[in-house]
Coordinates of C-alpha atoms in Angstrom, one line a residue:
M1237 CA 150.6 48.7 97.6
E1238 CA 152.8 50.4 95.1
E1239 CA 151.9 53.7 93.6
R1240 CA 150.2 53.3 90.2
K1241 CA 148.9 55.7 87.6
G1242 CA 145.7 55.4 85.7
H1243 CA 143.3 57.2 83.4
I1244 CA 139.8 58.2 84.5
G1245 CA 137.3 56.0 82.7
V1246 CA 135.8 58.5 80.2
T1247 CA 136.8 58.6 76.6
T1248 CA 136.5 62.3 76.5
D1249 CA 139.0 64.7 78.1
N1250 CA 136.4 67.5 78.4
I1251 CA 134.9 66.9 81.8
F1252 CA 137.2 69.2 83.7
P1253 CA 137.0 72.1 81.3
I1254 CA 133.2 71.8 81.4
I1255 CA 133.1 71.8 85.2
K1256 CA 135.6 74.7 85.3
K1257 CA 134.0 76.8 82.6
F1258 CA 130.2 76.3 82.8
L1259 CA 129.9 76.0 86.6
Y1260 CA 132.3 78.8 87.4
S1261 CA 129.5 81.3 88.3
D1262 CA 128.3 78.7 90.9
H1263 CA 131.7 77.5 92.0
E1264 CA 130.8 77.8 95.7
I1265 CA 128.6 74.8 95.2
F1266 CA 131.7 72.6 95.6
L1267 CA 131.4 72.8 99.4
R1268 CA 127.8 71.7 99.4
E1269 CA 128.5 68.7 97.2
L1270 CA 131.5 67.5 99.2
V1271 CA 130.0 67.9 102.6
S1272 CA 126.7 66.3 101.4
N1273 CA 128.8 63.3 100.1
A1274 CA 130.4 63.1 103.5
V1275 CA 127.0 63.1 105.2
D1276 CA 125.8 60.4 102.9
A1277 CA 128.7 58.2 103.7
T1278 CA 128.0 58.7 107.4
Q1279 CA 124.3 58.0 107.1
K1280 CA 125.0 54.8 105.1
L1281 CA 127.3 53.6 107.9
K1282 CA 124.6 54.3 110.5
T1283 CA 122.1 52.3 108.4
L1284 CA 124.5 49.4 108.1
S1285 CA 125.0 49.5 111.9
S1286 CA 121.2 49.5 112.6
L1287 CA 120.8 46.5 110.3
G1288 CA 123.6 44.6 112.1
E1289 CA 125.8 44.6 108.9
F1290 CA 128.4 46.8 110.6
K1291 CA 129.6 45.5 114.0
G1292 CA 132.1 48.2 114.9
E1293 CA 131.6 51.3 117.1
L1294 CA 130.2 54.3 115.3
G1295 CA 132.0 56.8 117.6
D1296 CA 132.1 60.4 116.6
T1297 CA 130.1 60.7 113.4
A1298 CA 130.6 64.5 112.8
V1299 CA 131.8 65.7 109.4
R1300 CA 134.7 68.1 109.9
V1301 CA 135.8 70.9 107.6
L1302 CA 139.4 72.0 108.2
L1303 CA 141.0 75.1 106.7
D1304 CA 144.7 75.4 106.3
K1305 CA 145.4 78.8 104.9
E1306 CA 149.2 78.5 105.1
N1307 CA 149.2 75.3 103.0
G1308 CA 146.3 76.5 100.8
T1309 CA 144.1 73.5 101.5
I1310 CA 140.5 72.7 102.6
T1311 CA 139.8 69.2 104.0
I1312 CA 136.4 67.6 104.3
S1313 CA 136.7 64.7 106.7
D1314 CA 134.1 62.1 107.7
R1315 CA 134.0 58.8 109.6
G1316 CA 131.5 57.1 107.3
I1317 CA 131.8 53.9 105.2
G1318 CA 135.0 54.9 103.5
M1319 CA 136.1 53.2 100.2
T1320 CA 138.4 50.4 99.1
E1321 CA 140.6 50.7 96.0
E1322 CA 138.0 48.8 94.0
E1323 CA 135.3 51.3 95.1
I1324 CA 137.5 54.3 94.2
N1325 CA 138.0 52.7 90.8
K1326 CA 134.2 52.2 90.4
Y1327 CA 132.8 55.4 91.8
I1328 CA 135.6 58.0 91.2
N1329 CA 137.7 56.8 88.2
Q1330 CA 135.0 55.4 85.9
I1331 CA 132.4 58.1 86.6
A1332 CA 129.5 55.7 86.0
L1333 CA 131.3 54.0 83.1
S1334 CA 130.0 54.6 79.6
S1335 CA 126.8 56.6 80.6
A1336 CA 129.0 59.5 81.6
N1337 CA 130.0 60.3 78.0
E1338 CA 126.4 60.3 76.9
F1339 CA 125.5 62.5 79.9
L1340 CA 128.3 65.0 79.2
D1341 CA 127.2 65.3 75.5
K1342 CA 123.6 65.8 76.6
Y1343 CA 124.4 68.5 79.1
K1344 CA 127.4 70.2 77.6
N1345 CA 125.4 73.4 77.1
D1346 CA 123.7 73.2 80.5
A1347 CA 126.5 72.0 82.8
N1348 CA 124.6 73.0 85.9
A1349 CA 122.7 69.8 85.4
I1350 CA 125.8 67.8 86.0
I1351 CA 125.9 68.3 89.7
G1352 CA 124.1 65.6 91.6
H1353 CA 124.2 63.0 88.8
F1354 CA 126.3 60.0 88.1
G1355 CA 128.5 60.7 91.1
L1356 CA 129.8 63.8 89.5
G1357 CA 129.1 65.9 92.6
F1358 CA 132.6 65.0 93.8
Y1359 CA 134.1 66.5 90.6
S1360 CA 132.8 69.9 91.6
A1361 CA 136.0 70.0 93.7
F1362 CA 137.9 70.8 90.5
M1363 CA 136.1 74.1 90.1
V1364 CA 138.3 75.5 92.8
S1365 CA 141.3 73.2 93.1
K1366 CA 144.5 72.6 91.2
Q1367 CA 144.8 69.2 92.8
V1368 CA 142.5 67.0 94.8
E1369 CA 143.4 64.0 97.1
I1370 CA 141.2 61.3 98.6
V1371 CA 142.6 59.5 101.6
T1372 CA 140.1 56.8 102.7
L1373 CA 139.8 53.6 104.8
S1374 CA 136.8 51.4 104.2
H1375 CA 134.6 50.1 107.1
K1376 CA 135.0 46.6 105.8
E1377 CA 137.3 44.3 107.8
G1378 CA 140.8 43.8 106.5
S1379 CA 140.6 46.9 104.3
E1380 CA 143.7 49.0 103.5
A1381 CA 143.8 52.7 103.5
V1382 CA 144.1 54.2 100.0
K1383 CA 145.3 57.6 98.7
W1384 CA 144.0 58.9 95.3
S1385 CA 145.4 62.1 93.7
C1386 CA 144.4 64.0 90.5
D1387 CA 145.5 67.4 89.2
G1388 CA 142.4 68.0 87.1
T1389 CA 143.4 66.0 84.0
P1390 CA 142.1 62.5 83.3
E1391 CA 145.3 61.1 84.8
F1392 CA 145.4 60.0 88.5
T1393 CA 147.7 58.2 90.9
I1394 CA 146.7 55.8 93.6
S1395 CA 148.8 54.5 96.4
K1396 CA 148.7 53.1 99.9
A1397 CA 148.0 55.6 102.7
D1398 CA 148.8 55.7 106.4
K1399 CA 145.2 56.5 107.5
T1400 CA 144.1 54.4 110.5
E1401 CA 140.6 55.7 111.2
R1402 CA 137.6 54.6 109.2
G1403 CA 136.2 57.2 106.7
T1404 CA 137.3 59.6 104.0
D1405 CA 139.3 62.8 103.9
I1406 CA 138.9 65.0 100.7
I1407 CA 141.9 67.4 100.5
L1408 CA 141.5 70.3 98.1
Y1409 CA 144.6 72.3 97.0
I1410 CA 142.9 75.6 96.2
D1411 CA 144.0 77.2 92.9
D1412 CA 145.1 80.8 92.5
E1413 CA 141.8 82.0 91.1
N1414 CA 139.9 80.9 94.2
K1415 CA 142.0 82.0 97.1
N1416 CA 139.0 83.7 98.6
F1417 CA 137.8 80.2 99.8
L1418 CA 140.8 80.1 102.1
E1419 CA 139.2 82.8 104.2
Q1420 CA 137.5 81.5 107.4
G1421 CA 134.6 83.9 107.0
E1422 CA 133.9 82.7 103.4
I1423 CA 133.8 79.1 104.4
D1424 CA 131.7 79.9 107.5
K1425 CA 129.2 81.7 105.3
L1426 CA 128.9 78.9 102.8
L1427 CA 128.5 76.2 105.4
K1428 CA 125.7 78.2 107.1
K1429 CA 124.1 78.7 103.7
Y1430 CA 124.2 75.2 102.3
C1431 CA 124.7 72.9 105.4
R1432 CA 122.7 74.7 108.1
F1433 CA 120.2 71.8 108.5
L1434 CA 122.2 68.7 107.5
P1435 CA 121.3 65.6 109.5
V1436 CA 124.9 65.0 110.7
P1437 CA 126.9 67.5 112.8
I1438 CA 129.1 69.7 110.7
V1439 CA 132.1 70.9 112.6
F1440 CA 134.2 73.9 111.5
G1441 CA 136.8 74.9 114.0
K1442 CA 136.3 75.6 117.7
K1443 CA 133.8 77.9 119.4
T1444 CA 135.2 81.2 120.6
E1445 CA 134.6 83.2 123.8
W1446 CA 135.5 86.7 124.8
K1447 CA 138.4 86.5 127.2
D1448 CA 140.9 89.2 128.5
G1449 CA 139.5 91.7 126.0
K1450 CA 139.8 89.5 122.9
S1451 CA 138.2 86.6 121.2
A1452 CA 139.8 83.2 122.1
E1453 CA 139.2 79.6 120.9
T1454 CA 137.7 77.1 123.4
E1455 CA 138.1 73.3 123.3
E1456 CA 134.4 72.9 122.2
D1457 CA 133.7 72.0 118.6
N1458 CA 131.9 74.7 116.6
V1459 CA 128.9 72.8 115.2
I1460 CA 127.3 75.0 112.6
N1461 CA 124.1 73.1 111.9
D1462 CA 120.9 72.0 113.5
T1463 CA 120.5 68.3 112.7
T1464 CA 116.8 68.1 113.5
P1465 CA 115.2 71.3 112.2
L1466 CA 111.7 72.1 113.1
W1467 CA 110.1 70.7 109.9
T1468 CA 111.5 67.2 110.7
H1469 CA 109.4 67.0 113.9
K1470 CA 105.8 65.9 114.1
P1471 CA 103.3 68.9 114.2
A1472 CA 101.7 67.4 117.3
D1473 CA 105.0 67.7 119.1
L1474 CA 105.4 71.5 118.4
K1475 CA 103.9 74.6 119.9
D1476 CA 103.2 78.0 118.4
E1477 CA 106.3 79.3 120.1
D1478 CA 108.4 76.7 118.3
Y1479 CA 107.2 77.8 114.9
K1480 CA 107.7 81.5 115.8
K1481 CA 111.2 80.9 117.0
F1482 CA 112.1 78.9 113.9
Y1483 CA 110.8 81.8 111.8
Q1484 CA 113.0 84.2 113.6
D1485 CA 116.0 81.9 113.2
L1486 CA 115.3 81.8 109.4
Y1487 CA 114.6 85.6 109.1
P1488 CA 116.0 87.6 112.0
F1489 CA 114.5 91.0 112.9
T1490 CA 111.2 90.4 111.1
D1491 CA 107.6 90.7 112.4
E1492 CA 105.8 87.6 113.6
P1493 CA 104.2 85.6 110.8
L1494 CA 100.4 85.6 110.4
F1495 CA 99.9 81.9 110.0
W1496 CA 101.9 78.8 109.0
I1497 CA 101.4 75.5 107.3
H1498 CA 103.3 72.4 108.4
L1499 CA 103.8 70.1 105.3
N1500 CA 104.1 66.5 106.1
V1501 CA 103.4 64.2 103.2
D1502 CA 104.5 60.6 102.6
Y1503 CA 102.5 59.6 99.5
P1504 CA 102.5 59.9 96.5
F1505 CA 105.8 61.6 97.2
K1506 CA 107.7 62.6 100.3
L1507 CA 107.4 66.3 101.3
T1508 CA 108.0 68.1 104.5
G1509 CA 108.5 71.7 105.4
V1510 CA 106.9 74.8 107.0
L1511 CA 105.5 77.7 105.0
Y1512 CA 104.7 81.0 106.7
F1513 CA 102.3 83.8 105.7
P1514 CA 104.4 86.9 106.6
K1515 CA 103.2 90.4 107.3
L1516 CA 103.8 92.1 104.0
K1517 CA 104.8 95.7 103.8
S1518 CA 103.3 97.9 101.1
N1519 CA 106.7 97.9 99.3
V1520 CA 107.0 94.1 99.0
D1521 CA 110.6 93.0 98.2
P1522 CA 110.3 89.6 96.4
H1523 CA 114.1 89.1 96.8
K1524 CA 114.0 89.1 100.6
N1525 CA 113.2 86.2 102.9
K1526 CA 112.5 83.8 100.1
I1527 CA 111.3 80.2 100.4
Q1528 CA 114.3 77.9 100.8
L1529 CA 114.3 74.6 98.9
Y1530 CA 116.0 71.6 100.4
S1531 CA 116.5 67.9 99.4
N1532 CA 117.1 65.7 102.4
Q1533 CA 118.0 68.8 104.5
V1534 CA 120.6 69.9 101.9
F1535 CA 120.0 73.4 100.7
I1536 CA 119.3 73.6 96.9
T1537 CA 118.1 77.1 96.1
D1538 CA 116.0 80.0 97.2
S1539 CA 115.2 80.9 93.6
V1540 CA 111.9 79.1 93.6
E1541 CA 110.1 81.0 90.9
G1542 CA 108.7 78.5 88.4
I1543 CA 109.2 75.7 90.9
V1544 CA 106.5 76.7 93.3
P1545 CA 103.3 78.6 92.1
E1546 CA 104.0 82.2 91.5
F1547 CA 101.8 83.6 94.2
L1548 CA 103.5 81.4 96.8
T1549 CA 106.8 83.1 96.2
L1550 CA 105.5 85.8 98.5
M1551 CA 105.5 83.2 101.4
H1552 CA 108.5 82.4 103.6
G1553 CA 109.8 79.2 105.0
V1554 CA 111.2 75.8 104.0
I1555 CA 110.3 73.0 101.5
D1556 CA 112.2 69.7 101.8
S1557 CA 111.7 66.7 99.5
P1558 CA 114.1 63.9 98.6
D1559 CA 112.0 63.7 95.3
I1560 CA 113.5 67.0 94.3
P1561 CA 116.8 66.4 92.5
L1562 CA 119.9 67.8 94.2
N1563 CA 120.5 70.1 91.3
V1564 CA 121.2 73.8 90.9
S1565 CA 119.7 74.2 87.4
R1566 CA 116.3 75.9 87.8
S1567 CA 115.4 75.0 84.2
Y1568 CA 116.0 71.3 85.0
L1569 CA 114.0 71.6 88.2
Q1570 CA 111.1 73.3 86.5
S1571 CA 110.7 70.4 84.0
D1572 CA 111.0 67.7 86.6
H1573 CA 107.8 65.7 86.9
N1574 CA 108.0 65.3 90.7
V1575 CA 108.6 69.1 91.2
K1576 CA 105.4 69.8 89.2
K1577 CA 103.3 67.4 91.4
I1578 CA 104.8 68.9 94.5
S1579 CA 104.0 72.4 93.3
S1580 CA 100.3 71.4 92.8
H1581 CA 100.1 69.7 96.2
I1582 CA 101.5 72.8 98.0
T1583 CA 98.8 75.0 96.4
K1584 CA 96.2 72.6 97.6
K1585 CA 97.6 72.5 101.2
V1586 CA 97.7 76.3 101.3
A1587 CA 94.1 76.6 100.2
D1588 CA 93.1 73.9 102.7
R1589 CA 94.8 75.7 105.5
L1590 CA 93.3 79.1 104.7
E1591 CA 89.8 77.6 104.3
D1592 CA 90.2 75.8 107.6
I1593 CA 91.1 79.0 109.5
F1594 CA 88.3 80.9 107.9
K1595 CA 85.7 78.2 108.8
N1596 CA 86.9 77.6 112.4
D1597 CA 88.1 81.1 113.4
R1598 CA 86.6 83.7 111.1
P1599 CA 87.1 86.6 113.6
Q1600 CA 90.9 85.9 113.5
F1601 CA 90.8 85.5 109.7
E1602 CA 89.0 88.9 109.3
E1603 CA 91.4 90.6 111.8
K1604 CA 94.4 89.6 109.6
W1605 CA 92.6 90.0 106.3
D1606 CA 94.5 93.2 105.2
D1607 CA 97.8 91.3 105.6
L1608 CA 96.5 88.1 104.0
K1609 CA 94.7 89.5 101.0
V1610 CA 97.8 90.0 98.9
F1611 CA 98.6 86.3 99.0
I1612 CA 95.0 85.3 98.3
E1613 CA 94.4 87.8 95.5
Y1614 CA 97.7 87.1 93.9
G1615 CA 96.9 83.4 94.0
M1616 CA 93.4 83.9 92.5
L1617 CA 94.8 86.1 89.7
T1618 CA 97.5 83.6 88.7
D1619 CA 96.2 80.1 89.5
E1620 CA 92.7 79.1 88.3
K1621 CA 92.5 76.1 90.6
F1622 CA 93.4 78.3 93.6
Y1623 CA 90.7 80.8 92.5
D1624 CA 88.1 78.0 92.6
R1625 CA 89.0 77.3 96.2
A1626 CA 89.7 80.8 97.4
Q1627 CA 86.4 82.3 96.3
K1628 CA 84.9 80.7 99.4
F1629 CA 87.1 82.7 101.8
C1630 CA 88.2 85.7 99.8
L1631 CA 86.7 88.8 101.5
L1632 CA 85.4 92.2 100.5
K1633 CA 85.6 95.2 102.9
N1634 CA 83.4 98.3 102.6
T1635 CA 84.2 101.8 103.7
D1636 CA 82.6 101.3 107.1
G1637 CA 85.0 98.4 107.8
N1638 CA 82.4 95.7 107.5
I1639 CA 83.7 92.5 105.8
F1640 CA 81.8 90.1 103.5
T1641 CA 82.3 87.0 101.5
F1642 CA 81.4 87.3 97.8
E1643 CA 78.0 85.7 98.3
E1644 CA 77.2 87.8 101.4
Y1645 CA 78.0 91.1 99.6
K1646 CA 76.1 90.1 96.5
T1647 CA 73.0 89.6 98.7
L1648 CA 73.6 92.9 100.4
I1649 CA 73.6 95.1 97.3
S1650 CA 71.4 93.2 94.9
G1651 CA 68.3 95.1 95.9
N1652 CA 69.5 98.7 95.4
Q1653 CA 72.6 98.5 93.1
T1654 CA 71.2 96.8 90.0
D1655 CA 71.0 99.2 87.0
K1656 CA 68.2 99.4 84.4
E1657 CA 70.0 96.7 82.3
G1658 CA 70.0 94.2 85.2
T1659 CA 73.7 94.6 85.8
L1660 CA 74.8 94.5 89.4
I1661 CA 77.1 97.4 90.2
Y1662 CA 79.9 97.1 92.7
L1663 CA 80.8 100.6 93.7
Y1664 CA 84.3 101.1 95.2
T1665 CA 86.9 103.6 96.2
N1666 CA 90.7 103.2 96.2
N1667 CA 91.2 106.2 98.5
R1668 CA 88.7 106.9 101.2
E1669 CA 90.1 110.3 102.1
E1670 CA 90.6 111.7 98.5
Q1671 CA 87.2 110.5 97.3
Y1672 CA 85.3 111.3 100.5
S1673 CA 82.7 113.6 98.8
Y1674 CA 81.9 111.0 96.1
I1675 CA 81.6 108.2 98.8
N1676 CA 79.2 110.4 100.7
A1677 CA 77.1 111.1 97.7
A1678 CA 76.8 107.4 96.9
K1679 CA 75.8 106.7 100.5
D1680 CA 73.2 109.4 100.4
H1681 CA 71.6 107.4 97.6
G1682 CA 71.6 104.3 99.8
Y1683 CA 74.5 102.7 98.0
D1684 CA 77.3 100.7 99.7
V1685 CA 80.9 101.4 98.7
L1686 CA 83.8 98.9 98.8
L1687 CA 87.3 99.8 99.8
L1688 CA 89.7 98.5 97.2
D1689 CA 93.0 100.1 98.2
G1690 CA 95.3 97.1 97.9
Q1691 CA 98.2 96.6 95.5
L1692 CA 96.3 94.1 93.4
D1693 CA 92.7 95.3 93.9
V1694 CA 92.4 96.9 90.5
H1695 CA 93.4 93.6 88.9
L1696 CA 91.1 91.7 91.1
A1697 CA 88.2 93.9 90.1
G1698 CA 88.8 93.2 86.5
M1699 CA 89.0 89.5 87.1
L1700 CA 85.8 89.4 89.2
E1701 CA 83.9 91.2 86.4
S1702 CA 84.7 88.2 84.2
K1703 CA 83.8 85.7 86.9
F1704 CA 80.6 87.2 88.4
E1705 CA 77.5 87.0 86.3
K1706 CA 76.4 90.3 84.8
S1707 CA 78.4 92.5 87.2
R1708 CA 80.5 95.5 86.9
F1709 CA 82.9 97.4 89.3
V1710 CA 82.7 101.1 89.1
R1711 CA 84.7 103.6 91.1
V1712 CA 82.6 106.3 92.9
D1713 CA 84.4 109.2 91.1
S1714 CA 84.0 107.8 87.6
D1715 CA 80.7 109.6 87.0
I1716 CA 78.2 111.8 88.8
V1717 CA 76.2 109.8 91.4
D1718 CA 73.0 109.6 89.3
N1719 CA 75.0 108.0 86.5
L1720 CA 76.9 105.5 88.6
I1721 CA 74.0 103.1 88.7
K1722 CA 71.7 104.1 85.9
K1723 CA 68.1 103.5 86.9
E1724 CA 67.0 105.7 84.0
D1725 CA 68.6 108.0 81.4
I1726 CA 69.5 111.5 82.5
A1727 CA 68.6 114.2 80.0
D1728 CA 71.2 116.5 78.8
A1729 CA 70.9 120.2 79.7
D1730 CA 68.7 122.2 77.5
L1731 CA 71.5 124.2 75.9
T1732 CA 72.2 125.1 72.3
D1733 CA 75.5 124.2 70.7
K1734 CA 76.4 127.9 70.8
Q1735 CA 75.7 128.1 74.5
K1736 CA 77.9 125.0 75.1
E1737 CA 80.7 126.6 73.1
E1738 CA 80.5 129.8 75.2
L1739 CA 80.4 127.8 78.5
N1740 CA 83.3 125.6 77.3
E1741 CA 85.4 128.6 76.7
T1742 CA 84.4 130.2 80.0
F1743 CA 85.4 127.3 82.2
K1744 CA 88.4 126.2 80.1
S1745 CA 90.0 129.6 80.2
Q1746 CA 90.2 129.4 84.0
L1747 CA 91.8 125.9 84.2
P1748 CA 95.4 125.9 85.4
K1749 CA 97.9 124.0 83.2
I1750 CA 98.4 120.5 84.6
E1751 CA 100.9 118.3 82.8
K1752 CA 99.5 115.3 80.9
V1753 CA 95.9 116.1 81.9
E1754 CA 93.1 116.9 79.5
F1755 CA 89.5 118.1 80.3
T1756 CA 86.2 117.8 78.5
F1757 CA 82.9 119.3 79.6
D1758 CA 79.5 117.9 80.0
Y1759 CA 76.3 119.7 81.1
K1760 CA 73.6 118.0 83.2
P1761 CA 70.5 119.5 84.8
L1762 CA 71.1 118.0 88.3
N1763 CA 69.5 118.9 91.6
E1764 CA 70.3 122.5 92.5
N1765 CA 71.8 121.4 95.8
I1766 CA 74.4 119.2 94.1
Q1767 CA 77.8 120.8 93.6
P1768 CA 78.0 123.2 90.6
I1769 CA 81.0 121.4 89.1
Q1770 CA 82.1 117.8 89.6
I1771 CA 85.2 116.1 88.0
T1772 CA 84.9 112.5 86.9
Q1773 CA 87.2 110.1 85.1
N1774 CA 86.1 107.2 82.8
E1775 CA 86.3 103.9 84.6
Y1776 CA 87.9 101.9 81.8
T1777 CA 90.7 104.4 80.8
R1778 CA 91.6 105.1 84.4
R1779 CA 91.7 101.4 85.2
M1780 CA 93.9 100.7 82.2
K1781 CA 96.4 103.4 83.4
E1782 CA 96.5 102.0 86.9
M1783 CA 97.2 98.5 85.6
A1784 CA 99.8 99.8 83.2
A1785 CA 101.7 101.2 86.2
M1786 CA 102.0 97.6 87.6
Q1787 CA 102.3 95.6 84.4
T1788 CA 104.9 95.4 81.7
G1789 CA 103.5 95.4 78.1
M1790 CA 100.9 98.1 78.9
S1791 CA 103.3 101.1 79.1
F1792 CA 101.5 102.8 76.2
Y1793 CA 98.5 103.4 78.5
G1794 CA 100.8 105.0 81.1
E1795 CA 102.1 107.5 78.4
M1796 CA 98.6 108.6 77.5
P1797 CA 97.3 111.8 79.2
D1798 CA 94.7 111.6 82.0
N1799 CA 91.3 112.5 80.6
F1800 CA 88.8 114.0 83.0
T1801 CA 85.3 115.2 82.5
M1802 CA 84.0 118.4 84.2
V1803 CA 80.3 117.9 84.8
I1804 CA 78.6 121.2 85.0
N1805 CA 75.3 121.3 87.0
T1806 CA 73.1 123.6 84.9
N1807 CA 70.5 123.8 87.7
H1808 CA 72.8 125.3 90.2
P1809 CA 72.1 129.0 90.8
L1810 CA 75.7 130.1 90.3
V1811 CA 75.9 128.2 87.0
K1812 CA 72.5 129.6 85.9
Q1813 CA 73.9 133.1 86.4
I1814 CA 77.0 132.3 84.3
I1815 CA 74.9 130.9 81.5
T1816 CA 72.9 134.1 81.5
D1817 CA 76.0 136.3 81.6
V1818 CA 77.8 134.7 78.7
D1819 CA 74.8 134.2 76.4
G1820 CA 75.4 135.9 73.1
K1821 CA 78.9 137.0 73.8
D1822 CA 81.7 136.5 71.3
A1823 CA 84.9 134.6 72.2
E1824 CA 86.8 137.7 73.2
A1825 CA 84.0 139.0 75.4
V1826 CA 83.6 135.5 77.1
G1827 CA 87.4 135.5 77.9
K1828 CA 87.3 139.0 79.4
Y1829 CA 84.2 138.1 81.4
A1830 CA 85.7 134.9 82.8
S1831 CA 89.0 136.5 83.8
E1832 CA 87.2 139.3 85.6
N1833 CA 84.7 137.1 87.5
P1834 CA 86.5 135.5 90.5
I1835 CA 83.4 133.2 91.1
I1836 CA 84.2 131.2 87.9
K1837 CA 87.8 130.7 88.8
Q1838 CA 86.7 129.8 92.3
L1839 CA 84.2 127.2 91.1
V1840 CA 86.8 125.5 88.9
D1841 CA 89.4 125.5 91.7
L1842 CA 86.9 124.0 94.1
A1843 CA 86.2 121.1 91.8
L1844 CA 90.0 120.6 91.3
L1845 CA 90.6 120.8 95.0
S1846 CA 87.9 118.2 95.8
N1847 CA 89.7 115.9 93.4
N1848 CA 93.2 116.6 95.0
M1849 CA 94.3 118.2 91.7
L1850 CA 95.0 121.8 92.9
K1851 CA 98.7 122.1 93.6
G1852 CA 101.5 124.7 94.1
E1853 CA 100.8 128.2 92.8
S1854 CA 97.2 127.5 91.9
L1855 CA 96.5 126.3 95.4
S1856 CA 98.2 129.4 96.9
N1857 CA 96.1 131.7 94.6
F1858 CA 92.9 129.9 95.5
I1859 CA 93.6 130.4 99.2
K1860 CA 94.3 134.1 98.6
R1861 CA 91.2 134.5 96.5
S1862 CA 89.0 132.7 99.0
T1863 CA 90.2 135.1 101.7
E1864 CA 89.4 138.1 99.6
L1865 CA 85.9 136.8 98.7
I1866 CA 85.1 136.2 102.4
A1867 CA 86.3 139.7 103.1
G1868 CA 84.0 141.0 100.4
K1869 CA 86.9 142.6 98.4

């Protein structure tokens, strides 16, 4: 065969600039594309052999990646079906004939969508190469070896080659801008990232061993991939230890997962994989240990946001489906019909698995609830269909550590925690230690208190108020205990406006300055055994500020000062004495009286201390003053 020159069968000359320019940020994808093509060629030959259409010996079917730093080349070599000159002309030169031009026009502004379509995966080689050669010999009897060469323009040359073994060698002459791909460590990293689970052995160099104080190559091929990863096996053939080992292989040095789900679907689409519920730390890093998306064991992406339901991005593991296009464009994936169906199915399988564990092993489910609830609450908050399923197994825990389903807890509190309007009040704390006195006061009234101290609990409470019929969530420190669940109206203290002004000035003058905190005063004739001063914070405004801390778009709430109410118990003996002492005094006399009476400052500080609001110098002064009062000074 004489060497001949030709022109690649597209009428536009812009394919190579598009590939170079628009795919440059993802130029490492070239290795995935070329190795995947080599695997496809190998798999096709195996299929032909199994059907009896190929009579030869398969022999070594590994795909080999060879690095020649001295000559500046990377070679991807397979022993698959190979190509004839006619097939090169059809699959390489013509680029799917006329449809390529239409395709290029359509995706010229989103060139990521090119990869994986119309045979253009091969052309990703030109992202990193100044010249590409194909040396190939078809499996068909009587075929001649062919060499194709192109320098990144629409021009190519084709000639006879000396190759004697069936298969294809793709030889990349790496350009000056991409010399980093001539480093062994870089290629090793990319092969492990993209080709770790390909179904054909991928060989990159030789294994090494430590010998005579240094690393030395052995004669054994360095196979970088596992051709039959765990998710390709039948669940019945696997043990718990297999799932745990695979998890550690995926994410070294992590805690054991809580549970896992083995996906194995054949209809209406093919889907396999394993998803794990990890033990989440309080500081969840959504960028670590993400779900890995595969298509026929070829790694696509671990940026699965918008591809799988939002709450499932907290899970770890692998999803594999040939119905997911081998494409790096997330926007393209997100609009793909099959991807949307797969996303819905995964949500259903997760709900099924959780419900099954809850029904069949509730003690284990409860034991792991604190770790599981982030997933479940996140799902309920972001996915209506998941909420419908999860309300059966979402749990509530009270301050005594007892755990209830929604229905069980409603039954528990209905008798005693319904207010005069018929609203069921769910009392809760978000900090058992800091709100200890408020919790105790509620329990003394026979109330039960929930522990809602999780990252999403304040959001969950808001959602459940809209879902539960005539129900409200109220934090135990949002009001005095008699007002938390109003059985009847509590009368205001029998004080004149003048007396209230005098008392306001008395107590306000002894408040320390606390940045971005404001106080108002309220006077209630409570039982004389109840604390003289209690500090409460309105449920709605406090909840809005807590949500603002976690949610963009609500920052204006975060900038607002914290408003607290100091509820003064006018029936307490110490308060009664203060009311008597300031009655009729002018503002100056009230200020002098308050500053000279250590009891007033002590009462204010005690209220602040019980709310964890006494800090620094104020706390030091309180301790000193307490010591002096005890000593009778």
